[in-house]
Tab-separated table of C-alpha atoms and ligand atoms in Angstrom:
chain	number	residue	atom	x	y	z
A	696	MET	CA	-2.094	17.345	-58.082
A	697	ASN	CA	1.549	17.593	-56.993
A	698	THR	CA	3.594	19.925	-59.124
A	699	ALA	CA	7.256	19.104	-59.376
A	700	ALA	CA	8.899	19.972	-56.092
A	701	PRO	CA	12.591	20.789	-56.475
A	702	ALA	CA	13.443	17.734	-54.407
A	703	LEU	CA	11.472	15.222	-56.472
A	704	SER	CA	14.632	14.030	-58.227
A	705	HIS	CA	16.243	13.396	-54.829
A	706	SER	CA	13.145	11.581	-53.569
A	707	LEU	CA	13.019	9.420	-56.689
A	708	LEU	CA	16.644	8.385	-56.375
A	709	ALA	CA	16.301	7.726	-52.634
A	710	ALA	CA	13.160	5.629	-53.184
A	711	ALA	CA	14.915	3.735	-55.985
A	712	SER	CA	17.855	2.925	-53.742
A	713	ALA	CA	15.483	1.649	-51.009
A	714	ILE	CA	13.693	-0.535	-53.582
A	715	ALA	CA	17.078	-1.818	-54.767
A	716	GLY	CA	17.719	-2.714	-51.111
A	717	VAL	CA	14.607	-4.925	-51.160
A	718	GLU	CA	15.974	-6.596	-54.314
A	719	SER	CA	19.146	-7.398	-52.395
A	720	GLY	CA	17.323	-8.893	-49.389
A	721	GLN	CA	16.653	-5.969	-47.023
A	722	SER	CA	13.151	-5.247	-45.819
A	723	LEU	CA	11.869	-1.901	-47.054
A	724	THR	CA	11.861	-0.585	-43.480
A	725	GLU	CA	15.535	-1.525	-43.058
A	726	ALA	CA	16.457	-0.001	-46.422
A	727	LEU	CA	14.612	3.252	-45.649
A	728	ALA	CA	16.376	3.535	-42.286
A	729	GLU	CA	19.686	3.862	-44.158
A	730	LEU	CA	18.551	6.951	-46.098
A	731	PRO	CA	19.387	10.524	-45.031
A	732	SER	CA	16.584	11.819	-42.832
A	733	ASN	CA	15.681	14.740	-45.130
A	734	VAL	CA	14.579	12.467	-47.993
A	735	ARG	CA	13.258	9.584	-45.906
A	736	PRO	CA	9.577	10.637	-45.591
A	737	SER	CA	9.114	11.336	-49.308
A	738	ALA	CA	11.121	8.230	-50.283
A	739	GLN	CA	9.015	6.178	-47.886
A	740	ALA	CA	5.754	7.315	-49.466
A	741	LEU	CA	7.068	6.648	-52.993
A	742	SER	CA	8.660	3.285	-52.228
A	743	PHE	CA	5.645	1.925	-50.331
A	744	PHE	CA	3.433	2.979	-53.219
A	745	ALA	CA	5.884	1.316	-55.606
A	746	MET	CA	5.953	-1.958	-53.636
A	747	ARG	CA	2.155	-2.045	-53.739
A	748	ASN	CA	2.346	-1.824	-57.540
A	749	TRP	CA	5.739	-3.321	-58.380
A	750	GLY	CA	4.287	-5.972	-60.689
A	751	LEU	CA	3.183	-3.242	-63.094
A	752	ALA	CA	6.426	-1.278	-62.638
A	753	MET	CA	8.589	-4.265	-63.548
A	754	GLY	CA	6.207	-5.344	-66.294
A	755	LEU	CA	6.548	-1.956	-68.004
A	756	ARG	CA	10.301	-2.029	-67.495
A	757	HIS	CA	10.550	-5.491	-69.102
A	758	THR	CA	8.466	-4.425	-72.083
A	759	LEU	CA	10.462	-1.261	-72.692
A	760	VAL	CA	13.993	-2.345	-71.705
A	761	GLU	CA	14.544	-5.953	-72.606
A	762	ARG	CA	17.991	-6.255	-71.063
A	763	GLU	CA	18.198	-5.917	-67.275
A	764	PRO	CA	19.763	-2.506	-66.463
A	765	PRO	CA	23.330	-2.934	-65.182
A	766	ASN	CA	22.660	-1.868	-61.612
A	767	ALA	CA	19.789	-2.371	-59.186
A	768	THR	CA	19.241	1.314	-58.401
A	769	LEU	CA	18.944	2.170	-62.091
A	770	ASN	CA	16.535	-0.735	-62.596
A	771	ALA	CA	14.416	0.498	-59.678
A	772	LEU	CA	14.560	4.110	-60.880
A	773	VAL	CA	13.325	3.124	-64.342
A	774	GLY	CA	10.538	0.959	-62.875
A	775	LEU	CA	9.479	3.583	-60.346
A	776	SER	CA	9.436	6.392	-62.932
A	777	LEU	CA	7.397	4.311	-65.392
A	778	LEU	CA	4.920	3.396	-62.663
A	779	LEU	CA	4.520	7.011	-61.554
A	780	LEU	CA	4.140	8.157	-65.139
A	781	GLU	CA	1.417	5.578	-65.757
A	782	THR	CA	-0.476	6.345	-62.528
A	783	SER	CA	-0.186	10.104	-63.203
A	784	VAL	CA	-1.579	9.746	-66.734
A	785	ARG	CA	-4.305	7.427	-65.445
A	786	ALA	CA	-5.215	10.004	-62.785
A	787	GLY	CA	-6.209	12.338	-65.610
A	788	GLU	CA	-8.629	9.688	-66.911
A	789	GLN	CA	-10.176	8.503	-63.635
A	790	THR	CA	-10.012	9.605	-59.995
A	791	PRO	CA	-6.970	7.942	-58.396
A	792	ALA	CA	-7.138	5.989	-55.146
A	793	ALA	CA	-6.314	8.016	-52.019
A	794	GLY	CA	-2.578	8.324	-51.489
A	795	THR	CA	-1.637	7.872	-55.164
A	796	PRO	CA	1.269	10.191	-55.992
A	797	VAL	CA	0.342	12.273	-59.050
A	798	TYR	CA	2.646	14.542	-61.063
A	799	THR	CA	2.541	16.350	-64.374
A	800	ALA	CA	4.123	14.062	-66.978
A	801	HIS	CA	6.568	16.716	-68.102
A	802	ALA	CA	7.828	17.358	-64.561
A	803	LEU	CA	8.103	13.674	-63.777
A	804	VAL	CA	10.206	12.876	-66.859
A	805	ASP	CA	12.385	15.892	-66.190
A	806	GLN	CA	12.979	14.935	-62.550
A	807	ALA	CA	13.579	11.252	-63.303
A	808	VAL	CA	16.278	12.233	-65.799
A	809	GLU	CA	17.669	14.682	-63.248
A	810	ALA	CA	17.728	11.879	-60.638
A	811	THR	CA	20.154	9.839	-62.764
A	812	GLN	CA	22.624	12.727	-62.499
A	813	LEU	CA	22.709	12.665	-58.709
A	814	GLN	CA	24.728	9.472	-58.397
A	815	ARG	CA	27.829	8.282	-60.237
A	816	SER	CA	26.489	4.745	-60.837
A	817	THR	CA	23.439	6.057	-62.721
A	818	ALA	CA	24.837	9.241	-64.287
A	819	SER	CA	25.765	7.711	-67.650
A	820	PHE	CA	22.172	6.428	-68.121
A	821	LYS	CA	20.505	9.810	-68.446
A	822	GLY	CA	19.809	9.169	-72.149
A	823	LEU	CA	18.345	5.718	-71.492
A	824	VAL	CA	15.925	6.959	-68.814
A	825	ASN	CA	14.866	9.876	-70.989
A	826	ALA	CA	14.319	7.651	-74.044
A	827	VAL	CA	12.381	4.978	-72.116
A	828	LEU	CA	10.008	7.452	-70.464
A	829	ARG	CA	9.385	9.360	-73.683
A	830	ARG	CA	8.731	6.160	-75.610
A	831	PHE	CA	6.231	5.132	-72.969
A	832	GLN	CA	4.481	8.484	-73.346
A	833	ARG	CA	4.259	7.994	-77.118
A	834	GLU	CA	3.309	4.311	-77.173
A	835	ARG	CA	1.469	3.972	-73.870
A	836	GLN	CA	-1.537	1.946	-75.057
A	837	ALA	CA	0.546	-0.549	-77.013
A	838	VAL	CA	3.053	-0.947	-74.168
A	839	LEU	CA	0.265	-1.501	-71.637
A	840	ALA	CA	-1.328	-4.094	-73.921
A	841	ASP	CA	2.007	-5.944	-74.194
A	842	THR	CA	2.502	-5.825	-70.439
A	843	ALA	CA	-0.906	-6.499	-68.894
A	844	ASP	CA	-1.177	-10.282	-69.340
A	845	ALA	CA	1.944	-11.351	-67.461
A	846	PRO	CA	0.909	-13.076	-64.177
A	847	GLU	CA	3.329	-10.871	-62.178
A	848	VAL	CA	1.475	-7.807	-63.514
A	849	ARG	CA	-2.058	-9.175	-63.250
A	850	PHE	CA	-1.609	-10.532	-59.716
A	851	ASN	CA	1.163	-8.194	-58.560
A	852	HIS	CA	3.276	-10.913	-56.909
A	853	ALA	CA	6.481	-12.767	-57.784
A	854	ARG	CA	5.889	-15.661	-60.170
A	855	TRP	CA	7.053	-18.404	-57.767
A	856	TRP	CA	4.661	-17.024	-55.110
A	857	ILE	CA	1.690	-17.091	-57.495
A	858	ASP	CA	2.559	-20.685	-58.479
A	859	ALA	CA	2.924	-21.732	-54.821
A	860	LEU	CA	-0.505	-20.358	-53.901
A	861	ARG	CA	-2.121	-21.838	-57.000
A	862	LYS	CA	-0.757	-25.243	-56.003
A	863	ALA	CA	-1.743	-24.960	-52.326
A	864	TYR	CA	-5.167	-23.382	-52.914
A	865	PRO	CA	-6.455	-24.361	-56.384
A	866	GLU	CA	-9.877	-22.838	-55.630
A	867	GLN	CA	-8.864	-19.697	-53.748
A	868	TRP	CA	-5.476	-18.545	-55.010
A	869	GLU	CA	-6.829	-15.601	-57.033
A	870	ARG	CA	-8.918	-14.348	-54.122
A	871	LEU	CA	-5.885	-14.638	-51.828
A	872	LEU	CA	-3.691	-12.634	-54.196
A	873	ASP	CA	-6.385	-9.982	-54.559
A	874	ALA	CA	-6.759	-9.773	-50.752
A	875	ALA	CA	-2.984	-9.260	-50.442
A	876	ASN	CA	-3.213	-6.386	-52.934
A	877	ALA	CA	-5.965	-4.583	-50.987
A	878	HIS	CA	-5.319	-1.841	-48.425
A	879	PRO	CA	-5.852	-3.246	-44.925
A	880	PRO	CA	-8.089	-1.641	-42.298
A	881	LEU	CA	-6.593	-0.105	-39.159
A	882	THR	CA	-7.459	-2.454	-36.312
A	883	LEU	CA	-6.725	-1.965	-32.613
A	884	ARG	CA	-6.868	-4.134	-29.511
A	885	VAL	CA	-8.028	-2.352	-26.390
A	886	ASN	CA	-5.818	-2.701	-23.317
A	887	VAL	CA	-8.535	-3.850	-20.923
A	888	ARG	CA	-6.161	-3.324	-17.981
A	889	ALA	CA	-6.156	0.413	-18.746
A	890	THR	CA	-9.660	1.165	-19.987
A	891	SER	CA	-12.784	-0.294	-21.583
A	892	ARG	CA	-13.576	-0.663	-25.272
A	893	GLU	CA	-16.689	1.512	-24.880
A	894	ALA	CA	-14.588	4.328	-23.377
A	895	VAL	CA	-12.135	4.200	-26.309
A	896	ILE	CA	-14.910	4.195	-28.928
A	897	GLN	CA	-16.486	7.176	-27.161
A	898	ALA	CA	-13.166	9.055	-27.001
A	899	PHE	CA	-12.742	8.458	-30.747
A	900	ALA	CA	-16.320	9.582	-31.475
A	901	HIS	CA	-15.672	12.750	-29.478
A	902	GLU	CA	-13.044	13.607	-32.105
A	903	GLN	CA	-15.280	12.570	-35.024
A	904	ILE	CA	-13.336	9.334	-35.544
A	905	GLY	CA	-15.741	6.569	-36.496
A	906	SER	CA	-14.996	3.022	-35.302
A	907	THR	CA	-16.670	-0.355	-34.781
A	908	ALA	CA	-16.138	-3.057	-32.154
A	909	PHE	CA	-15.208	-6.623	-33.129
A	910	GLY	CA	-14.130	-9.778	-31.296
A	911	GLU	CA	-13.263	-9.704	-27.590
A	912	ALA	CA	-11.387	-6.403	-27.445
A	913	GLY	CA	-11.008	-5.194	-31.041
A	914	ILE	CA	-11.866	-1.894	-32.705
A	915	VAL	CA	-11.688	-1.195	-36.433
A	916	LEU	CA	-11.502	2.389	-37.648
A	917	ASP	CA	-13.820	3.567	-40.425
A	918	VAL	CA	-10.829	5.285	-42.063
A	919	PRO	CA	-7.164	4.482	-41.301
A	920	ARG	CA	-5.078	7.368	-39.953
A	921	PRO	CA	-1.679	7.874	-38.268
A	922	VAL	CA	-1.926	6.008	-34.981
A	923	THR	CA	-0.127	8.622	-32.895
A	924	THR	CA	-2.941	11.073	-33.701
A	925	LEU	CA	-5.587	8.820	-32.114
A	926	PRO	CA	-6.762	9.504	-28.533
A	927	GLY	CA	-5.157	7.194	-25.994
A	928	TYR	CA	-1.903	6.368	-27.777
A	929	ALA	CA	0.400	7.865	-25.131
A	930	GLN	CA	-1.846	6.593	-22.329
A	931	GLY	CA	-1.534	3.018	-23.584
A	932	TRP	CA	-5.264	2.471	-24.060
A	933	TRP	CA	-4.788	0.277	-27.098
A	934	SER	CA	-2.315	-1.459	-29.438
A	935	VAL	CA	-2.388	-1.800	-33.207
A	936	GLN	CA	-3.059	-5.464	-33.995
A	937	ASP	CA	-4.751	-7.318	-36.833
A	938	ALA	CA	-7.986	-9.157	-36.012
A	939	GLY	CA	-6.386	-12.538	-36.824
A	940	ALA	CA	-3.450	-11.848	-34.504
A	941	GLN	CA	-5.906	-11.024	-31.712
A	942	LEU	CA	-6.969	-14.688	-31.642
A	943	ALA	CA	-3.586	-15.980	-30.428
A	944	ALA	CA	-3.401	-15.050	-26.747
A	945	PRO	CA	-6.988	-16.088	-25.812
A	946	LEU	CA	-6.339	-19.579	-27.246
A	947	LEU	CA	-3.853	-20.156	-24.426
A	948	GLU	CA	-6.465	-19.530	-21.686
A	949	VAL	CA	-3.946	-17.964	-19.297
A	950	ARG	CA	-4.927	-17.605	-15.642
A	951	ASP	CA	-3.446	-15.605	-12.768
A	952	GLY	CA	-0.187	-17.057	-11.452
A	953	MET	CA	0.689	-19.161	-14.516
A	954	ARG	CA	4.282	-19.367	-15.782
A	955	VAL	CA	4.176	-18.174	-19.368
A	956	LEU	CA	6.849	-18.124	-22.090
A	957	ASP	CA	6.411	-15.904	-25.140
A	958	ALA	CA	9.295	-17.332	-27.120
A	959	CYS	CA	9.411	-15.153	-30.260
A	960	ALA	CA	8.033	-12.029	-28.695
A	961	ALA	CA	9.121	-8.941	-30.634
A	962	PRO	CA	7.694	-6.393	-31.125
A	963	GLY	CA	5.457	-7.573	-28.304
A	964	GLY	CA	1.904	-7.462	-29.673
A	965	LYS	CA	0.963	-10.851	-28.252
A	966	THR	CA	3.138	-10.416	-25.134
A	967	ALA	CA	1.035	-7.403	-24.208
A	968	HIS	CA	-2.179	-9.268	-24.974
A	969	LEU	CA	-1.177	-12.140	-22.649
A	970	LEU	CA	-0.398	-9.650	-19.882
A	971	GLU	CA	-3.734	-7.922	-20.418
A	972	LEU	CA	-5.607	-11.221	-20.012
A	973	ALA	CA	-4.205	-12.383	-16.654
A	974	ASP	CA	-1.716	-11.631	-13.925
A	975	VAL	CA	0.959	-14.079	-15.096
A	976	GLU	CA	4.693	-14.571	-14.597
A	977	LEU	CA	5.908	-13.991	-18.110
A	978	THR	CA	9.240	-14.450	-19.873
A	979	ALA	CA	9.362	-12.650	-23.221
A	980	LEU	CA	12.194	-13.843	-25.430
A	981	ASP	CA	13.463	-12.736	-28.821
A	982	VAL	CA	16.757	-13.414	-30.540
A	983	ASP	CA	17.013	-9.867	-31.897
A	984	PRO	CA	18.120	-7.373	-29.207
A	985	ALA	CA	16.947	-4.320	-31.207
A	986	ARG	CA	13.499	-5.841	-31.635
A	987	MET	CA	13.510	-6.850	-27.950
A	988	ALA	CA	14.004	-3.174	-27.066
A	989	ARG	CA	10.739	-2.493	-28.898
A	990	VAL	CA	8.956	-5.038	-26.674
A	991	GLU	CA	10.112	-3.049	-23.661
A	992	GLN	CA	8.974	0.263	-25.194
A	993	ASN	CA	5.579	-1.183	-26.075
A	994	LEU	CA	5.017	-2.715	-22.637
A	995	GLU	CA	6.100	0.550	-21.057
A	996	ARG	CA	3.600	2.547	-23.113
A	997	LEU	CA	0.873	0.069	-22.134
A	998	ARG	CA	1.921	0.210	-18.426
A	999	LEU	CA	2.413	-3.570	-18.444
A	1000	LEU	CA	6.019	-3.811	-17.206
A	1001	SER	CA	6.349	-5.271	-13.701
A	1002	PRO	CA	8.769	-7.465	-11.725
A	1003	LYS	CA	6.755	-10.440	-12.983
A	1004	VAL	CA	7.829	-9.711	-16.566
A	1005	ARG	CA	11.294	-10.833	-17.684
A	1006	LEU	CA	12.690	-9.696	-21.028
A	1007	VAL	CA	15.456	-11.788	-22.581
A	1008	ALA	CA	17.334	-11.195	-25.835
A	1009	GLU	CA	18.395	-14.742	-26.701
A	1010	SER	CA	17.549	-17.610	-28.995
A	1011	ALA	CA	14.799	-20.073	-28.165
A	1012	THR	CA	17.184	-22.785	-29.374
A	1013	ARG	CA	19.812	-21.908	-26.722
A	1014	ALA	CA	17.705	-22.644	-23.648
A	1015	HIS	CA	20.729	-23.434	-21.462
A	1016	LEU	CA	21.640	-19.719	-21.605
A	1017	TRP	CA	18.394	-18.355	-20.184
A	1018	TRP	CA	16.044	-21.130	-18.894
A	1019	ASP	CA	16.120	-22.026	-15.195
A	1020	GLY	CA	14.762	-25.522	-15.888
A	1021	LYS	CA	11.301	-24.872	-14.368
A	1022	PRO	CA	8.634	-25.887	-16.907
A	1023	PHE	CA	6.160	-23.344	-18.291
A	1024	ASP	CA	2.390	-23.788	-18.069
A	1025	VAL	CA	1.971	-22.036	-21.378
A	1026	VAL	CA	4.346	-21.432	-24.314
A	1027	LEU	CA	3.554	-19.159	-27.229
A	1028	ALA	CA	5.677	-20.016	-30.279
A	1029	ASP	CA	4.873	-17.177	-32.676
A	1030	LEU	CA	7.489	-18.415	-35.095
A	1031	PRO	CA	9.626	-16.498	-37.583
A	1032	CYS	CA	8.090	-17.165	-40.997
A	1033	THR	CA	7.888	-15.859	-44.564
A	1034	ALA	CA	5.031	-13.567	-43.430
A	1035	SER	CA	3.103	-14.569	-46.542
A	1036	GLY	CA	-0.194	-13.902	-44.723
A	1037	ILE	CA	0.438	-10.216	-44.032
A	1038	VAL	CA	1.380	-8.865	-47.465
A	1039	SER	CA	-1.392	-6.266	-47.441
A	1040	ARG	CA	0.335	-4.629	-44.439
A	1041	HIS	CA	3.918	-5.246	-45.635
A	1042	PRO	CA	3.816	-4.839	-49.413
A	1043	ASP	CA	7.557	-5.450	-49.878
A	1044	ILE	CA	7.400	-9.044	-48.563
A	1045	ARG	CA	6.246	-10.634	-51.829
A	1046	TRP	CA	9.237	-9.110	-53.663
A	1047	LEU	CA	11.713	-9.648	-50.843
A	1048	ARG	CA	11.260	-13.365	-50.256
A	1049	ARG	CA	12.898	-16.016	-52.414
A	1050	GLU	CA	11.390	-19.433	-53.004
A	1051	SER	CA	14.250	-21.063	-51.083
A	1052	ASP	CA	13.338	-18.983	-47.983
A	1053	VAL	CA	10.325	-21.227	-47.344
A	1054	GLN	CA	12.391	-24.367	-46.695
A	1055	GLN	CA	14.991	-22.474	-44.662
A	1056	THR	CA	12.276	-20.963	-42.492
A	1057	VAL	CA	10.597	-24.327	-42.005
A	1058	LYS	CA	13.900	-25.757	-40.720
A	1059	LEU	CA	14.414	-22.898	-38.241
A	1060	GLN	CA	10.808	-23.218	-37.036
A	1061	ARG	CA	11.312	-26.923	-36.423
A	1062	GLU	CA	14.456	-26.298	-34.332
A	1063	ILE	CA	12.679	-23.652	-32.260
A	1064	LEU	CA	9.611	-25.833	-31.715
A	1065	ASP	CA	11.657	-28.846	-30.588
A	1066	SER	CA	13.602	-26.721	-28.127
A	1067	LEU	CA	10.417	-25.136	-26.718
A	1068	TRP	CA	8.555	-28.411	-26.331
A	1069	SER	CA	11.027	-29.589	-23.712
A	1070	MET	CA	9.999	-26.601	-21.547
A	1071	VAL	CA	6.239	-27.324	-21.490
A	1072	ALA	CA	4.920	-28.688	-18.171
A	1073	PRO	CA	2.799	-31.891	-18.156
A	1074	GLY	CA	-0.740	-30.678	-18.869
A	1075	GLY	CA	0.723	-27.413	-20.186
A	1076	LYS	CA	0.099	-25.923	-23.626
A	1077	LEU	CA	2.124	-24.811	-26.622
A	1078	LEU	CA	0.636	-22.668	-29.370
A	1079	LEU	CA	2.330	-22.901	-32.755
A	1080	ALA	CA	1.550	-19.652	-34.575
A	1081	THR	CA	2.718	-18.155	-37.870
A	1082	CYS	CA	1.552	-15.290	-40.070
A	1083	SER	CA	1.998	-17.408	-43.189
A	1084	ILE	CA	-0.367	-19.069	-45.634
A	1085	PHE	CA	2.201	-21.463	-47.103
A	1086	PRO	CA	1.179	-24.937	-45.841
A	1087	GLN	CA	4.811	-25.921	-45.186
A	1088	GLU	CA	4.884	-23.355	-42.364
A	1089	GLY	CA	1.412	-24.272	-41.135
A	1090	GLU	CA	-0.387	-27.604	-41.273
A	1091	MET	CA	2.629	-29.528	-42.570
A	1092	GLN	CA	4.809	-28.124	-39.771
A	1093	ALA	CA	2.135	-28.987	-37.171
A	1094	GLU	CA	1.759	-32.557	-38.476
A	1095	SER	CA	5.467	-33.164	-38.494
A	1096	PHE	CA	5.674	-31.778	-34.923
A	1097	SER	CA	2.938	-34.195	-33.802
A	1098	LYS	CA	4.837	-37.120	-35.339
A	1099	ARG	CA	8.088	-36.221	-33.573
A	1100	HIS	CA	6.466	-35.715	-30.156
A	1101	VAL	CA	4.148	-38.513	-29.055
A	1102	GLN	CA	3.339	-36.660	-25.819
A	1103	ALA	CA	1.874	-33.786	-27.847
A	1104	GLN	CA	-1.902	-33.953	-28.098
A	1105	ARG	CA	-3.534	-31.573	-30.517
A	1106	LEU	CA	-6.332	-29.375	-29.164
A	1107	PRO	CA	-8.956	-27.416	-31.123
A	1108	ALA	CA	-7.565	-24.227	-32.740
A	1109	PRO	CA	-8.371	-22.275	-35.919
A	1110	GLY	CA	-5.698	-23.971	-38.079
A	1111	GLN	CA	-5.111	-22.096	-41.331
A	1112	LEU	CA	-6.825	-18.704	-41.448
A	1113	LEU	CA	-6.787	-17.322	-44.973
A	1114	PRO	CA	-6.698	-13.532	-45.388
A	1115	SER	CA	-10.113	-11.965	-45.787
A	1116	ARG	CA	-11.265	-8.447	-46.449
A	1117	PRO	CA	-13.768	-6.707	-44.164
A	1118	ASP	CA	-17.450	-7.524	-44.786
A	1119	ALA	CA	-20.759	-7.083	-42.984
A	1120	GLU	CA	-20.170	-10.116	-40.756
A	1121	HIS	CA	-16.472	-9.449	-40.055
A	1122	PRO	CA	-16.013	-5.661	-40.062
A	1123	ALA	CA	-12.249	-5.957	-39.554
A	1124	GLY	CA	-11.486	-8.845	-41.950
A	1125	HIS	CA	-8.121	-10.393	-41.008
A	1126	ASP	CA	-4.654	-11.283	-42.247
A	1127	GLY	CA	-3.479	-14.839	-42.901
A	1128	PHE	CA	-2.385	-16.844	-39.853
A	1129	PHE	CA	-1.883	-20.421	-38.770
A	1130	TYR	CA	-2.633	-21.681	-35.265
A	1131	ALA	CA	-2.115	-25.193	-33.887
A	1132	LEU	CA	-2.489	-25.829	-30.158
A	1133	PHE	CA	-0.858	-28.738	-28.327
A	1134	THR	CA	-0.971	-29.992	-24.746
A	1135	ARG	CA	1.642	-32.215	-23.148
A	1136	ARG	CA	-0.126	-35.394	-22.022
A	1137	MET	CA	0.178	-36.116	-18.295
A	1138	GLN	CA	2.479	-39.083	-17.589
A	1139	ALA	CA	0.516	-42.348	-17.163
B	2106	SAM	C1	6.370	-13.306	-36.068
B	2106	SAM	S1	7.575	-12.423	-35.195
B	2106	SAM	C2	6.863	-12.336	-33.597
B	2106	SAM	C3	5.740	-11.340	-33.460
B	2106	SAM	C4	5.318	-11.126	-32.024
B	2106	SAM	N1	4.985	-12.363	-31.347
B	2106	SAM	C5	4.150	-10.174	-31.875
B	2106	SAM	O1	3.013	-10.613	-31.746
B	2106	SAM	O2	4.382	-8.956	-31.877
B	2106	SAM	C6	8.817	-13.630	-34.978
B	2106	SAM	C7	9.963	-13.194	-34.071
B	2106	SAM	O3	10.808	-14.327	-33.883
B	2106	SAM	C8	12.108	-13.844	-33.613
B	2106	SAM	N2	13.039	-14.970	-33.725
B	2106	SAM	C9	13.621	-15.491	-34.833
B	2106	SAM	N3	14.431	-16.511	-34.503
B	2106	SAM	C10	14.343	-16.662	-33.158
B	2106	SAM	C11	14.940	-17.547	-32.218
B	2106	SAM	N4	15.797	-18.486	-32.620
B	2106	SAM	N5	14.638	-17.412	-30.912
B	2106	SAM	C12	13.774	-16.432	-30.503
B	2106	SAM	N6	13.193	-15.555	-31.348
B	2106	SAM	C13	13.462	-15.680	-32.652
B	2106	SAM	C14	12.273	-12.724	-34.620
B	2106	SAM	O4	13.286	-11.830	-34.213
B	2106	SAM	C15	10.877	-12.093	-34.622
B	2106	SAM	O5	10.836	-10.983	-33.763
């Protein structure tokens, strides 16, 4: 059990401000990057835990404070403190899941109240935070009973998201929400240019790290751990990649000498996979220069940079700025999307997205796809990929693409992959993805 560290008040306030950042449209990673480095690690642990359980946090806050607190940091601080108080009390009743932050109730209340004093915008709400937390301590069972039935609490997702999944998947929506709430396994893809899967599994076993092979080049660890502590990280023996994402590159059947475009490449997971599969001439493109820098770092670590690899920080919709007019044999369109299929790995996404984001994303995807299609050689292939489970970004997008482009012939591909947890048959499970493969018909 953690006893109150002197800095807990600082960590609570920092985590609350990062969570408030998510409320205002920043990803949690972006919001955490803005924090002072001394509080970042503890705020990261608290805020990730909070995002995994934010339905309960906000449910308790709604039950105990009917009117929305006047600023987002205060709202997040109240929610976070209530959540931590509940999980700490619960930890005394049953063993908590690994990684659950646990405090003594007295210390937590004390530090939460102290946290309000650290910032001018929250300082006048010391009494409110104190009163709310103490009332929860007194009336816990009744408050939990009043809170538990709300769909946001039961399923731990925003209401519009729950409704959207219920509509799209009337039979499976509850299973999908539960899968998003589970902790994902740590899955790797072996860099077969650098080593073999057997050699990596043996190197892990040598350090008592249990792992299992899956798919063509995948390994799933028995127990997740920090990736930089695994053998072979610096040597580029493997990349972290979900089992579902590992299906993308092989679908394109790249062969030596092909001209390949990876049009939405960052951070480079599938770029690296394509380069591991064949000796191709590859252009990796991403509109975000900072994310493009990560592609370079990743390819460098994997020893995959070469004169045949071109990295371009530009938009796929502005081809005239970077395309030489020579068609590509293969185009990977791993489109920007709501990321609704990878919530178990990015727990902030379900709170970050707004319902209107879906239509906006669909429009951007359509523009990117139409621009890319003009670059596909006759007989060449384009893979439409997203990590979403909303049909608008998947099957509906693929059908509308087919209607706009009569030369596009659909080829077999997995279509909508719904997230699944590991089981005996699929030891790695997988996130939610959509894949549609097209070839450009040869001219008659
Ligand atoms: C799903 S991520 C790609 C993941 C990547 N393929 C991988 O496997 O690691 C989508 C990417 O599309 C990029 N993007 C968004 N709009 C774009 C555009 N107009 N042109 C090119 N890239 C774009 C984003 O910056 C983001 O990095």
